[in-house]
Amino acid sequence: MHPMLNIAIRAARNAGKVIVKGFENLESVEVEEKSLNDYVSSVDKEAELAIIGTLRKSYPDHGIIAEESGVDEGTNMDYQWIIDPLDGTTNFIHGIPHFCVSIALKIKGRTEVAVVFDPIRNELFSAVKGRSAQLNGYRTRTSSVAKLPGTLLATGFPFKQKHHTDTYLNIFKDFFMDVADMRRSGSAALDLAYVATGRMDGFWEFGLKPWDIAAGELLLKESGAMLTDFNGGNDYMKSGNVVAANPKLLKEMLTVIRKHVI
């Protein structure tokens, strides 16, 4: 196993232990609102500390971008870990068992290692650049469907950017008229992992953050899928606007989205 993947998995599992313990005792979890409709729990913070502590033991000089604690550039600028300790906090605090840990490593600006860990289902999605993606040790492949009819798409509502509501609903309506069905799970990192494994055929969402996307980006690429912004370009880390699917279906999805987004 790639040594840095091994450490990333260890960090994700350590965070998973914190999350599961908290999930079993939700009445003792402290929750605060960071911004409108954006929540953080004491478990988010504790899980993030578990991840950072694990990474620092092996790589004390690496940079870290973490959702809750921000940016630590480190002394070795070639290595940067991107962490979401608990993607799906709203699900977590409401007792809905659908959330994950997301960890990615960029080396000289390129994502080389990715882990998405669902501690409730004990599902570990992982990837190393150029070595395929896996789910619990088995190689993953994205869906091969080429057209929208019959597909199952995942999405996320723009709850932090409600000024996009009308645009979002228009896109949703156009998709909904063609596809078999739609899902909104509450964890973008898991949605991307599910597209990578073929559980979902495609995914789209407004306004995500780098820690929502970074690990899923590599899982998708190593499973034969693509990730773009709404223009079909590579500006998704900056814009946060994401579309993911196999290349043929992605083209179909972008055609719909571009009718509503300039």
Short mmCIF file of C-alpha atoms in Angstrom, two decimals:
data_model
loop_
_atom_site.label_atom_id
_atom_site.label_comp_id
_atom_site.label_asym_id
_atom_site.label_seq_id
_atom_site.Cartn_x
_atom_site.Cartn_y
_atom_site.Cartn_z
CA MET A 1 0.00 0.00 0.00
CA HIS A 2 1.14 3.54 -0.72
CA PRO A 3 2.61 4.76 2.61
CA MET A 4 0.73 8.07 2.55
CA LEU A 5 -2.53 6.28 1.76
CA ASN A 6 -1.90 4.06 4.74
CA ILE A 7 -1.56 7.12 7.00
CA ALA A 8 -4.64 8.74 5.47
CA ILE A 9 -6.67 5.59 6.16
CA ARG A 10 -5.39 5.47 9.73
CA ALA A 11 -6.37 9.12 10.21
CA ALA A 12 -9.83 8.54 8.73
CA ARG A 13 -10.48 5.51 10.92
CA ASN A 14 -9.33 7.41 14.03
CA ALA A 15 -11.78 10.18 13.18
CA GLY A 16 -14.45 7.56 12.50
CA LYS A 17 -14.10 6.23 16.04
CA VAL A 18 -14.72 9.73 17.40
CA ILE A 19 -17.75 10.18 15.16
CA VAL A 20 -19.36 6.84 15.99
CA LYS A 21 -18.88 7.46 19.72
CA GLY A 22 -20.51 10.87 19.34
CA PHE A 23 -23.35 9.46 17.24
CA GLU A 24 -24.15 7.01 20.01
CA ASN A 25 -24.39 9.88 22.51
CA LEU A 26 -25.94 12.71 20.50
CA GLU A 27 -27.49 14.31 23.57
CA SER A 28 -23.99 15.23 24.78
CA VAL A 29 -22.83 16.72 21.45
CA GLU A 30 -22.51 20.50 21.39
CA VAL A 31 -23.67 22.28 18.22
CA GLU A 32 -23.18 25.85 17.06
CA GLU A 33 -24.10 27.75 13.90
CA LYS A 34 -20.98 28.98 12.06
CA SER A 35 -23.02 30.95 9.55
CA LEU A 36 -26.56 30.85 8.20
CA ASN A 37 -27.64 27.18 7.92
CA ASP A 38 -24.04 26.01 8.40
CA TYR A 39 -23.44 24.02 11.59
CA VAL A 40 -20.43 22.64 13.42
CA SER A 41 -20.50 20.17 16.30
CA SER A 42 -18.01 19.35 19.01
CA VAL A 43 -17.55 16.03 17.20
CA ASP A 44 -16.47 17.81 13.98
CA LYS A 45 -13.74 19.54 15.97
CA GLU A 46 -12.67 16.44 17.88
CA ALA A 47 -12.57 14.34 14.70
CA GLU A 48 -10.47 16.99 12.98
CA LEU A 49 -7.99 16.97 15.86
CA ALA A 50 -7.77 13.17 15.57
CA ILE A 51 -6.96 13.45 11.86
CA ILE A 52 -4.41 16.22 12.26
CA GLY A 53 -2.75 14.44 15.18
CA THR A 54 -2.40 11.26 13.14
CA LEU A 55 -0.98 13.10 10.12
CA ARG A 56 1.42 15.16 12.20
CA LYS A 57 2.98 12.05 13.77
CA SER A 58 4.19 10.91 10.35
CA TYR A 59 4.42 14.19 8.45
CA PRO A 60 5.05 17.09 10.85
CA ASP A 61 6.15 19.47 8.09
CA HIS A 62 3.23 19.01 5.67
CA GLY A 63 0.65 21.71 5.02
CA ILE A 64 -2.97 21.18 6.07
CA ILE A 65 -6.25 22.77 4.99
CA ALA A 66 -9.01 21.73 7.37
CA GLU A 67 -12.64 22.80 7.38
CA GLU A 68 -12.77 23.80 11.04
CA SER A 69 -9.23 24.92 11.91
CA GLY A 70 -8.30 26.54 8.60
CA VAL A 71 -4.90 26.63 6.90
CA ASP A 72 -1.55 25.55 8.30
CA GLU A 73 0.95 25.94 5.48
CA GLY A 74 3.63 23.81 7.15
CA THR A 75 7.28 24.03 6.16
CA ASN A 76 7.17 21.63 3.20
CA MET A 77 5.08 23.45 0.61
CA ASP A 78 5.02 20.47 -1.77
CA TYR A 79 2.59 18.51 0.43
CA GLN A 80 -0.89 19.67 1.39
CA TRP A 81 -3.59 17.64 3.14
CA ILE A 82 -7.21 18.71 2.62
CA ILE A 83 -9.56 17.56 5.37
CA ASP A 84 -13.28 17.47 6.04
CA PRO A 85 -13.59 15.68 9.39
CA LEU A 86 -17.35 15.21 9.18
CA ASP A 87 -19.08 15.83 5.87
CA GLY A 88 -22.80 15.69 6.55
CA THR A 89 -22.90 17.44 9.93
CA THR A 90 -26.59 18.29 9.60
CA ASN A 91 -27.37 14.60 9.07
CA PHE A 92 -25.17 13.71 12.05
CA ILE A 93 -26.77 16.11 14.52
CA HIS A 94 -30.26 14.94 13.49
CA GLY A 95 -29.37 11.28 13.97
CA ILE A 96 -29.39 10.44 10.27
CA PRO A 97 -26.65 7.82 9.68
CA HIS A 98 -25.23 9.22 6.45
CA PHE A 99 -21.96 11.18 6.76
CA CYS A 100 -18.27 10.62 6.22
CA VAL A 101 -14.66 11.63 6.73
CA SER A 102 -12.89 13.05 3.67
CA ILE A 103 -9.09 13.31 3.36
CA ALA A 104 -7.01 14.14 0.29
CA LEU A 105 -3.32 14.77 -0.25
CA LYS A 106 -1.98 17.12 -2.90
CA ILE A 107 1.66 16.81 -3.91
CA LYS A 108 2.97 19.79 -5.86
CA GLY A 109 -0.60 20.83 -6.58
CA ARG A 110 -1.88 17.47 -7.82
CA THR A 111 -4.18 15.23 -5.82
CA GLU A 112 -2.29 11.97 -5.31
CA VAL A 113 -4.11 10.24 -2.42
CA ALA A 114 -7.79 10.21 -1.43
CA VAL A 115 -9.87 8.60 1.29
CA VAL A 116 -13.60 8.89 1.99
CA PHE A 117 -14.68 6.85 5.00
CA ASP A 118 -18.26 6.11 6.06
CA PRO A 119 -17.85 4.98 9.68
CA ILE A 120 -21.45 3.80 10.07
CA ARG A 121 -21.34 1.37 7.13
CA ASN A 122 -17.58 0.77 7.51
CA GLU A 123 -17.11 1.62 3.85
CA LEU A 124 -13.67 2.88 2.87
CA PHE A 125 -13.35 4.53 -0.53
CA SER A 126 -9.71 5.12 -1.47
CA ALA A 127 -7.53 6.04 -4.43
CA VAL A 128 -3.93 6.64 -5.38
CA LYS A 129 -3.25 8.57 -8.57
CA GLY A 130 -2.64 6.17 -11.44
CA ARG A 131 -3.47 3.07 -9.39
CA SER A 132 -7.29 2.95 -9.62
CA ALA A 133 -9.87 3.54 -6.90
CA GLN A 134 -11.22 1.00 -4.44
CA LEU A 135 -14.08 0.35 -2.06
CA ASN A 136 -12.99 -1.86 0.82
CA GLY A 137 -10.20 -3.28 -1.32
CA TYR A 138 -12.25 -3.92 -4.48
CA ARG A 139 -11.75 -1.82 -7.59
CA THR A 140 -14.52 0.63 -8.43
CA ARG A 141 -15.87 1.68 -11.82
CA THR A 142 -18.31 4.46 -12.54
CA SER A 143 -21.60 3.96 -14.39
CA SER A 144 -21.39 3.55 -18.17
CA VAL A 145 -24.84 4.95 -18.98
CA ALA A 146 -24.62 7.56 -21.75
CA LYS A 147 -28.05 9.24 -21.73
CA LEU A 148 -30.19 10.84 -19.02
CA PRO A 149 -33.31 8.63 -19.34
CA GLY A 150 -33.19 5.87 -16.73
CA THR A 151 -30.41 7.45 -14.68
CA LEU A 152 -30.25 8.11 -10.95
CA LEU A 153 -28.71 11.51 -10.21
CA ALA A 154 -27.51 12.91 -6.91
CA THR A 155 -27.57 16.58 -5.99
CA GLY A 156 -27.30 19.02 -3.13
CA PHE A 157 -29.57 21.98 -2.44
CA PRO A 158 -27.92 25.44 -2.38
CA PHE A 159 -28.84 25.96 1.27
CA LYS A 160 -25.87 28.28 1.87
CA GLN A 161 -26.53 30.24 -1.34
CA LYS A 162 -30.28 30.59 -1.52
CA HIS A 163 -30.00 33.34 -4.13
CA HIS A 164 -29.38 30.44 -6.56
CA THR A 165 -32.73 28.83 -5.69
CA ASP A 166 -34.59 29.73 -8.88
CA THR A 167 -31.72 28.67 -11.13
CA TYR A 168 -31.28 25.47 -9.16
CA LEU A 169 -34.96 24.57 -9.34
CA ASN A 170 -35.06 25.18 -13.09
CA ILE A 171 -32.11 22.83 -13.60
CA PHE A 172 -33.66 20.31 -11.23
CA LYS A 173 -36.95 20.39 -13.16
CA ASP A 174 -35.21 19.79 -16.49
CA PHE A 175 -33.25 16.86 -15.12
CA PHE A 176 -36.24 15.43 -13.28
CA MET A 177 -38.32 15.26 -16.43
CA ASP A 178 -35.72 12.97 -18.06
CA VAL A 179 -34.11 10.88 -15.34
CA ALA A 180 -35.47 7.89 -13.42
CA ASP A 181 -35.10 9.67 -10.07
CA MET A 182 -33.02 12.09 -7.98
CA ARG A 183 -31.39 11.82 -4.57
CA ARG A 184 -30.27 14.47 -2.07
CA SER A 185 -28.29 12.70 0.67
CA GLY A 186 -26.66 15.57 2.57
CA SER A 187 -23.01 14.57 2.06
CA ALA A 188 -21.31 15.76 -1.12
CA ALA A 189 -18.17 13.72 -0.45
CA LEU A 190 -20.24 10.53 -0.28
CA ASP A 191 -22.20 11.56 -3.37
CA LEU A 192 -18.95 11.83 -5.34
CA ALA A 193 -17.78 8.49 -3.96
CA TYR A 194 -21.10 6.94 -4.97
CA VAL A 195 -20.72 8.24 -8.53
CA ALA A 196 -17.23 6.72 -8.58
CA THR A 197 -18.64 3.33 -7.57
CA GLY A 198 -21.60 3.48 -9.98
CA ARG A 199 -24.24 3.69 -7.26
CA MET A 200 -25.22 7.08 -8.66
CA ASP A 201 -24.91 7.88 -12.35
CA GLY A 202 -24.14 11.57 -11.90
CA PHE A 203 -23.97 14.45 -9.42
CA TRP A 204 -24.25 18.24 -9.50
CA GLU A 205 -24.23 20.98 -6.87
CA PHE A 206 -23.61 24.69 -6.37
CA GLY A 207 -21.08 26.26 -4.02
CA LEU A 208 -19.03 23.41 -2.57
CA LYS A 209 -15.74 23.91 -0.75
CA PRO A 210 -12.35 22.34 -1.58
CA TRP A 211 -12.63 19.91 1.35
CA ASP A 212 -15.99 18.69 -0.02
CA ILE A 213 -14.45 17.97 -3.42
CA ALA A 214 -10.75 17.09 -3.08
CA ALA A 215 -10.95 13.38 -2.21
CA GLY A 216 -13.95 12.73 -4.45
CA GLU A 217 -12.14 14.30 -7.40
CA LEU A 218 -9.48 11.57 -7.38
CA LEU A 219 -11.96 8.77 -6.65
CA LEU A 220 -13.89 9.83 -9.74
CA LYS A 221 -10.89 10.13 -12.04
CA GLU A 222 -9.50 6.76 -10.98
CA SER A 223 -12.91 5.16 -11.58
CA GLY A 224 -13.36 6.49 -15.12
CA ALA A 225 -15.57 9.49 -14.30
CA MET A 226 -14.98 13.21 -14.79
CA LEU A 227 -15.45 16.25 -12.58
CA THR A 228 -15.95 19.71 -14.07
CA ASP A 229 -17.46 23.08 -13.28
CA PHE A 230 -20.75 24.17 -14.88
CA ASN A 231 -18.87 25.33 -17.98
CA GLY A 232 -17.15 21.99 -18.46
CA GLY A 233 -13.87 23.45 -17.21
CA ASN A 234 -11.56 22.92 -14.24
CA ASP A 235 -12.55 25.91 -12.10
CA TYR A 236 -14.62 23.83 -9.66
CA MET A 237 -12.26 24.27 -6.70
CA LYS A 238 -12.69 28.04 -6.94
CA SER A 239 -16.33 28.28 -8.00
CA GLY A 240 -17.55 25.29 -6.01
CA ASN A 241 -19.95 24.46 -8.83
CA VAL A 242 -19.56 20.77 -9.62
CA VAL A 243 -20.79 18.24 -12.17
CA ALA A 244 -19.62 14.60 -12.06
CA ALA A 245 -20.36 11.61 -14.29
CA ASN A 246 -18.79 9.43 -16.95
CA PRO A 247 -17.69 11.52 -19.97
CA LYS A 248 -20.75 10.82 -22.15
CA LEU A 249 -23.33 11.44 -19.43
CA LEU A 250 -21.38 14.49 -18.23
CA LYS A 251 -21.84 16.04 -21.67
CA GLU A 252 -25.60 15.47 -21.44
CA MET A 253 -25.74 16.99 -17.94
CA LEU A 254 -23.74 20.05 -18.96
CA THR A 255 -26.13 20.66 -21.87
CA VAL A 256 -29.01 20.93 -19.38
CA ILE A 257 -27.12 23.05 -16.86
CA ARG A 258 -25.81 25.52 -19.46
CA LYS A 259 -29.37 26.41 -20.46
CA HIS A 260 -29.80 28.01 -17.05
CA VAL A 261 -26.29 29.07 -15.97
CA ILE A 262 -24.36 31.67 -17.94
#
